[in-house]
Each structure stands twice: as C-alpha cells, then as structure tokens.
Coordinates of C-alpha atoms in Angstrom, one line a residue:
I2 CA 0.3 54.7 -164.3
M3 CA -0.9 57.3 -161.9
F4 CA -3.4 56.4 -159.1
V5 CA -2.9 52.1 -160.0
W6 CA -3.0 50.2 -157.6
S7 CA -1.8 45.9 -157.5
K8 CA -4.7 44.2 -154.9
A9 CA -0.9 43.4 -153.0
E10 CA -0.6 47.5 -152.5
G11 CA -4.5 47.9 -151.5
V12 CA -4.3 45.7 -148.7
V13 CA -0.9 46.4 -147.9
L14 CA -0.5 50.1 -148.3
P15 CA -3.7 51.2 -146.2
I16 CA -2.8 48.6 -143.3
S17 CA 0.7 50.5 -143.2
L18 CA 0.2 54.0 -143.2
L19 CA -2.9 53.6 -140.0
I20 CA 0.0 51.9 -138.3
I21 CA 2.1 54.4 -138.6
L22 CA -0.3 58.0 -138.2
V23 CA -1.2 56.0 -135.1
L24 CA 3.0 55.8 -134.0
A25 CA 2.8 59.3 -134.8
V26 CA -0.1 60.6 -133.2
G27 CA 0.7 58.6 -130.0
T28 CA 4.3 60.4 -130.3
Y29 CA 2.3 63.5 -130.5
Y30 CA 0.8 63.2 -127.6
I31 CA 3.7 61.2 -126.1
T32 CA 6.1 64.4 -126.8
R33 CA 4.0 67.5 -126.9
N34 CA 4.7 69.2 -123.2
K35 CA 8.8 68.4 -123.8
S36 CA 12.0 70.5 -125.5
Q37 CA 12.6 70.2 -128.9
L38 CA 15.6 68.1 -127.7
I39 CA 13.3 65.8 -126.4
R40 CA 10.4 66.5 -129.1
Q41 CA 13.8 64.8 -131.4
I42 CA 14.6 61.4 -129.9
P43 CA 12.3 59.7 -132.1
L44 CA 13.6 61.3 -135.2
M45 CA 16.5 60.7 -134.3
I46 CA 15.8 57.1 -133.7
I47 CA 13.9 56.9 -137.0
S48 CA 17.3 58.1 -138.6
T49 CA 19.9 55.7 -136.8
I50 CA 17.4 52.4 -137.7
M51 CA 17.5 53.2 -141.2
L52 CA 21.4 54.4 -141.2
A53 CA 21.2 50.6 -139.8
L54 CA 19.2 49.2 -142.8
E55 CA 21.5 50.9 -145.1
I56 CA 24.5 49.8 -143.8
A57 CA 22.6 46.2 -143.1
K58 CA 22.0 46.8 -147.5
Q59 CA 25.6 47.3 -149.1
I60 CA 27.0 44.4 -146.9
I61 CA 25.4 42.6 -148.6
S62 CA 25.7 44.1 -152.1
I63 CA 29.0 44.2 -151.5
V64 CA 29.1 39.5 -150.1
N65 CA 26.4 39.4 -152.8
G66 CA 28.4 40.8 -155.5
Y67 CA 28.4 44.4 -155.8
S68 CA 25.5 46.0 -158.0
L69 CA 25.8 49.4 -158.9
W70 CA 22.2 50.4 -158.2
S71 CA 23.1 49.8 -154.9
I72 CA 24.6 53.2 -154.4
P73 CA 23.0 55.6 -152.4
L74 CA 22.3 58.5 -154.7
H75 CA 18.5 57.6 -155.7
F76 CA 15.8 60.4 -154.2
C77 CA 14.7 58.6 -152.0
S78 CA 18.5 57.7 -150.8
L79 CA 18.2 61.3 -149.9
F80 CA 16.5 60.8 -146.2
L81 CA 20.1 59.3 -145.9
Y82 CA 21.4 62.2 -145.2
F83 CA 18.9 65.5 -145.0
F84 CA 16.8 62.6 -142.2
P85 CA 20.4 62.9 -139.9
L86 CA 21.0 66.8 -140.8
A87 CA 17.1 67.3 -138.8
S88 CA 17.5 65.3 -136.2
F89 CA 20.7 65.9 -134.5
A90 CA 21.9 68.8 -135.8
K91 CA 21.9 72.6 -134.7
G92 CA 21.8 75.5 -136.2
K93 CA 21.8 76.3 -140.3
L94 CA 22.6 72.8 -140.8
G95 CA 19.9 71.1 -138.4
D96 CA 18.1 74.1 -140.5
F97 CA 18.2 72.5 -144.2
G98 CA 17.8 69.2 -142.5
R99 CA 14.7 70.1 -141.6
T100 CA 14.0 72.7 -144.7
M101 CA 15.2 69.6 -147.0
S102 CA 13.4 66.9 -145.3
F103 CA 10.3 68.5 -145.4
A104 CA 10.6 69.7 -148.9
C105 CA 11.7 66.0 -150.3
G106 CA 9.7 64.1 -148.1
T107 CA 6.8 65.7 -149.6
L108 CA 7.0 65.5 -152.4
F109 CA 7.8 61.6 -152.0
L110 CA 4.8 60.8 -150.4
V111 CA 3.0 62.7 -153.6
L112 CA 4.7 60.2 -155.7
F113 CA 4.1 57.1 -153.3
Y114 CA 0.9 56.9 -153.1
I115 CA 0.0 58.1 -156.6
N116 CA 2.1 55.1 -158.0
P117 CA 3.8 53.0 -155.3
G118 CA 4.8 50.5 -157.8
S119 CA 7.0 53.2 -159.4
I120 CA 9.2 53.2 -156.5
I121 CA 9.2 50.2 -153.9
G122 CA 8.4 47.9 -157.1
D123 CA 6.0 44.5 -155.7
A124 CA 7.7 45.0 -151.8
C125 CA 3.9 44.8 -150.9
A126 CA 3.6 41.5 -152.3
N127 CA 6.8 40.4 -150.9
I128 CA 7.9 41.8 -147.9
F129 CA 9.0 39.2 -147.1
T130 CA 10.5 37.3 -149.4
S131 CA 14.2 38.4 -149.1
F132 CA 16.2 41.0 -147.7
S133 CA 16.0 44.2 -150.5
T134 CA 12.7 43.8 -150.3
F135 CA 11.7 44.2 -146.2
H136 CA 15.1 46.4 -146.6
T137 CA 12.7 48.8 -149.4
F138 CA 9.3 48.9 -147.5
I139 CA 10.2 49.1 -144.5
Y140 CA 13.0 52.0 -145.5
H141 CA 9.6 53.8 -147.7
H142 CA 7.6 53.5 -144.4
L143 CA 9.9 54.9 -142.3
I144 CA 10.4 58.2 -144.5
T145 CA 6.3 58.6 -144.3
L146 CA 7.0 57.9 -140.3
F147 CA 9.1 60.6 -139.8
Y148 CA 7.6 62.7 -141.7
L149 CA 4.6 62.9 -140.0
V150 CA 6.4 63.3 -136.7
M151 CA 8.6 65.7 -137.6
L152 CA 5.0 67.7 -138.8
L153 CA 3.0 67.0 -135.5
S154 CA 5.8 67.6 -133.2
K155 CA 6.3 71.0 -134.8
I156 CA 9.8 70.6 -135.5
Y157 CA 9.9 71.7 -138.6
K158 CA 9.4 75.3 -138.8
P159 CA 8.7 77.6 -141.8
T160 CA 10.7 80.4 -142.6
I161 CA 11.8 82.7 -146.0
F162 CA 15.2 81.1 -146.2
D163 CA 14.0 77.8 -146.8
F164 CA 13.7 78.4 -150.4
L165 CA 17.1 78.9 -150.6
Y166 CA 17.7 75.6 -148.7
V167 CA 15.6 74.2 -151.3
F168 CA 17.4 75.2 -154.0
I169 CA 21.2 74.5 -153.1
G170 CA 20.3 71.3 -151.9
I171 CA 18.5 69.8 -155.3
T172 CA 20.9 72.1 -157.1
V173 CA 23.7 70.1 -155.4
Y174 CA 21.9 66.5 -155.9
A175 CA 21.4 67.2 -159.5
V176 CA 25.4 68.4 -160.1
V177 CA 25.9 65.0 -158.5
A178 CA 23.8 62.7 -159.5
I179 CA 23.2 63.4 -163.0
P180 CA 26.8 62.6 -164.2
L181 CA 27.1 60.0 -162.1
A182 CA 24.0 58.6 -163.5
H183 CA 24.8 58.5 -167.2
I184 CA 28.6 57.7 -166.1
L185 CA 28.0 54.1 -164.1
N186 CA 24.7 53.9 -166.4
V187 CA 22.6 53.7 -163.4
N188 CA 19.1 55.7 -163.5
F189 CA 19.3 57.3 -160.4
C190 CA 16.3 59.5 -159.8
S191 CA 14.9 58.1 -163.4
L192 CA 17.4 60.9 -165.3
L193 CA 17.7 58.1 -168.1
T194 CA 14.6 56.3 -168.2
N195 CA 11.1 56.9 -166.5
V196 CA 8.4 53.9 -166.1
V197 CA 5.9 56.4 -165.3
P198 CA 4.4 56.7 -169.7
F199 CA 4.2 60.5 -169.7
L200 CA 7.6 61.1 -168.5
E201 CA 9.1 58.6 -170.6
A202 CA 7.3 60.0 -173.5
I203 CA 8.9 62.9 -172.4
R204 CA 12.1 62.0 -172.7
L205 CA 11.3 60.3 -176.3
Q206 CA 10.1 63.4 -177.9
V207 CA 12.4 66.4 -176.7
G208 CA 15.5 64.2 -175.8
Q209 CA 17.4 63.6 -172.7
V210 CA 19.1 67.1 -172.5
F211 CA 15.9 69.0 -172.1
Y212 CA 14.4 66.2 -170.1
T213 CA 16.7 66.5 -167.6
I214 CA 16.9 69.8 -167.0
F215 CA 12.7 69.3 -167.4
M216 CA 13.2 67.0 -164.2
Y217 CA 15.6 69.1 -162.5
L218 CA 13.1 71.9 -162.8
C219 CA 10.5 69.7 -161.8
G220 CA 12.4 68.8 -158.6
I221 CA 13.4 72.4 -158.0
G222 CA 10.0 72.9 -158.6
G223 CA 8.1 70.7 -156.2
G224 CA 10.3 71.7 -153.5
L225 CA 9.6 75.4 -153.6
L226 CA 5.8 74.5 -153.9
A227 CA 6.3 72.7 -151.1
V228 CA 7.9 75.0 -148.6
G229 CA 5.7 77.8 -150.4
L230 CA 2.2 76.0 -149.5
S231 CA 4.0 75.7 -145.9
N232 CA 5.1 79.5 -145.8
L233 CA 1.2 80.9 -146.5
V234 CA -0.1 77.6 -144.2
K235 CA 2.3 79.9 -141.2
Y236 CA 1.1 83.3 -142.3
L237 CA -2.9 82.2 -142.3
V238 CA -2.3 80.6 -138.5
N239 CA -0.2 83.1 -137.0
K240 CA -2.9 86.1 -138.6
N241 CA -5.6 84.5 -137.0
K242 CA -4.6 83.8 -133.7
K243 CA -3.4 87.7 -133.6
K244 CA -7.4 88.9 -134.6
K245 CA -8.3 86.0 -131.9
D246 CA -5.4 87.3 -129.1
S247 CA -6.2 90.8 -130.5
F248 CA -10.3 90.2 -129.9
E249 CA -9.5 89.0 -126.5
I250 CA -7.6 91.7 -125.3
I251 CA -10.8 93.9 -126.5
M252 CA -12.9 92.0 -124.8
H253 CA -11.2 92.0 -121.9
T254 CA -11.2 95.9 -122.2
I255 CA -14.7 96.2 -122.0
K256 CA -15.6 93.9 -119.5
L257 CA -12.8 95.7 -117.1
D258 CA -14.5 98.9 -117.9

C-alpha cells in the first residue's frame, strides 16, 4: 500500500524529520565557512554512531542466538559501507562513497516516506520497547541526517563519473546479495518476496528470475536517475552563475566607460 502511514508514523515521523532538519541546517551554518575536512566531521560522527549501533546489534544477536536476518546485506545496510567511505576516504574511493551515499540515500528517502512500514516495520510505535526497534528507528533516521548534512554542506559534488560509480556499486551489491538471499533463504532487499503489493504481484506473475532482474534494473535506474538529476541541477546552477557573472562584468564595463 502506497502513501499509507500508521497513526504512530503520522505523529512520530514528522516530529523526527523536523528535528533532523534543525540538526542538518544547524550543522550547515556552523561549518559553512570551514574547510571540507571540517565539514566532513559531522559525517564522520554519524558514521561512527551507526557503526557502533550495528556492532551492538550484532553482539546482542549473537548472544540471543544469531538470526541470519541480522547479516548486514539488506539495502539499508549498504550505508554501513558507503557512509564511512564518504566520511573518511580520500580520492576516487571517497568520491565513490559519496556518490553511492547520495544515490542510495535518495532511493531510501523516496521509499521510506512513501511506505515507512515496509522499511522499519512498527518501530515508530515501539521505539523503546527493545534494542531492536530502537536500533531500527535511530539507524534509519541517521541515514536521513547524513544525507541532508552531506548535501547542505556541499560535500557531494556531482560529476559525470557518478554514473559509472552507481553502476559498479549496485552491480557489486547484486552479485553478492542475490545468490546469498537464495542460498541462505533470507529476504535481502526484498529479493525473495516483496511486502509492496504491486511488486509482489509482478514477482508472482512474471516469475522469480524476471522479478530479480526487474529489481536490479530498478536499483540501477533509480541510482542513475538520482545522479542524472544532480548533474542537471549542477549544470543549470553553473549556467545561471555564468550568466550572472557575465552581466556583472558588462555592467561594470559600462560604468567604467
């Protein structure tokens, strides 16, 4: 079901998003005149918190009898790998991490706010019921915070190479997650079944193989669309800036004459 929130989600998610926006905008104003290294520190902190939460989750899962569902190969688990690269790595590796953080972050935000229950279950109604629901709720909101801070602080800078990064990143994930989902019988990235009715209908009607290919193409297509739009925005902004600069030069020349 699309665009249907539970009562708990209708109350909790807007409040959470408002808090995230305040934190992201506040971070931007505090670090806006600083070097990129300083502007990346909030991202480093968020990445570290997410890794600490994941380590705690894995330890608790081991103690309680490990569930294969805890293996960090879900779509949202990708941020455990991409965020540290975006925060700490330099050169092409850092560029790859930031591109994948942006592309996957965009897909996550769209999917999350369309149907939050399909991603975090009933966590909004049971935030403090258990560590599992607490982790689920906080972890996914840290993804949103990281994404917004990265964009506002202009740490992600679109380039034409982003298309290649997205293709490589999604393909590598597919190569790992698809066979393991079937071997371990764990529904990583909804590869075995889907809680979204129309997607599950596609799987049942066209078969598992074509459904898997369809999901892969959706991931590639969504990521490429995200970086394509970001490059388009960059082009339009730069074009407008050049026009503005040219106009100012002309006006300055006229004044001198």
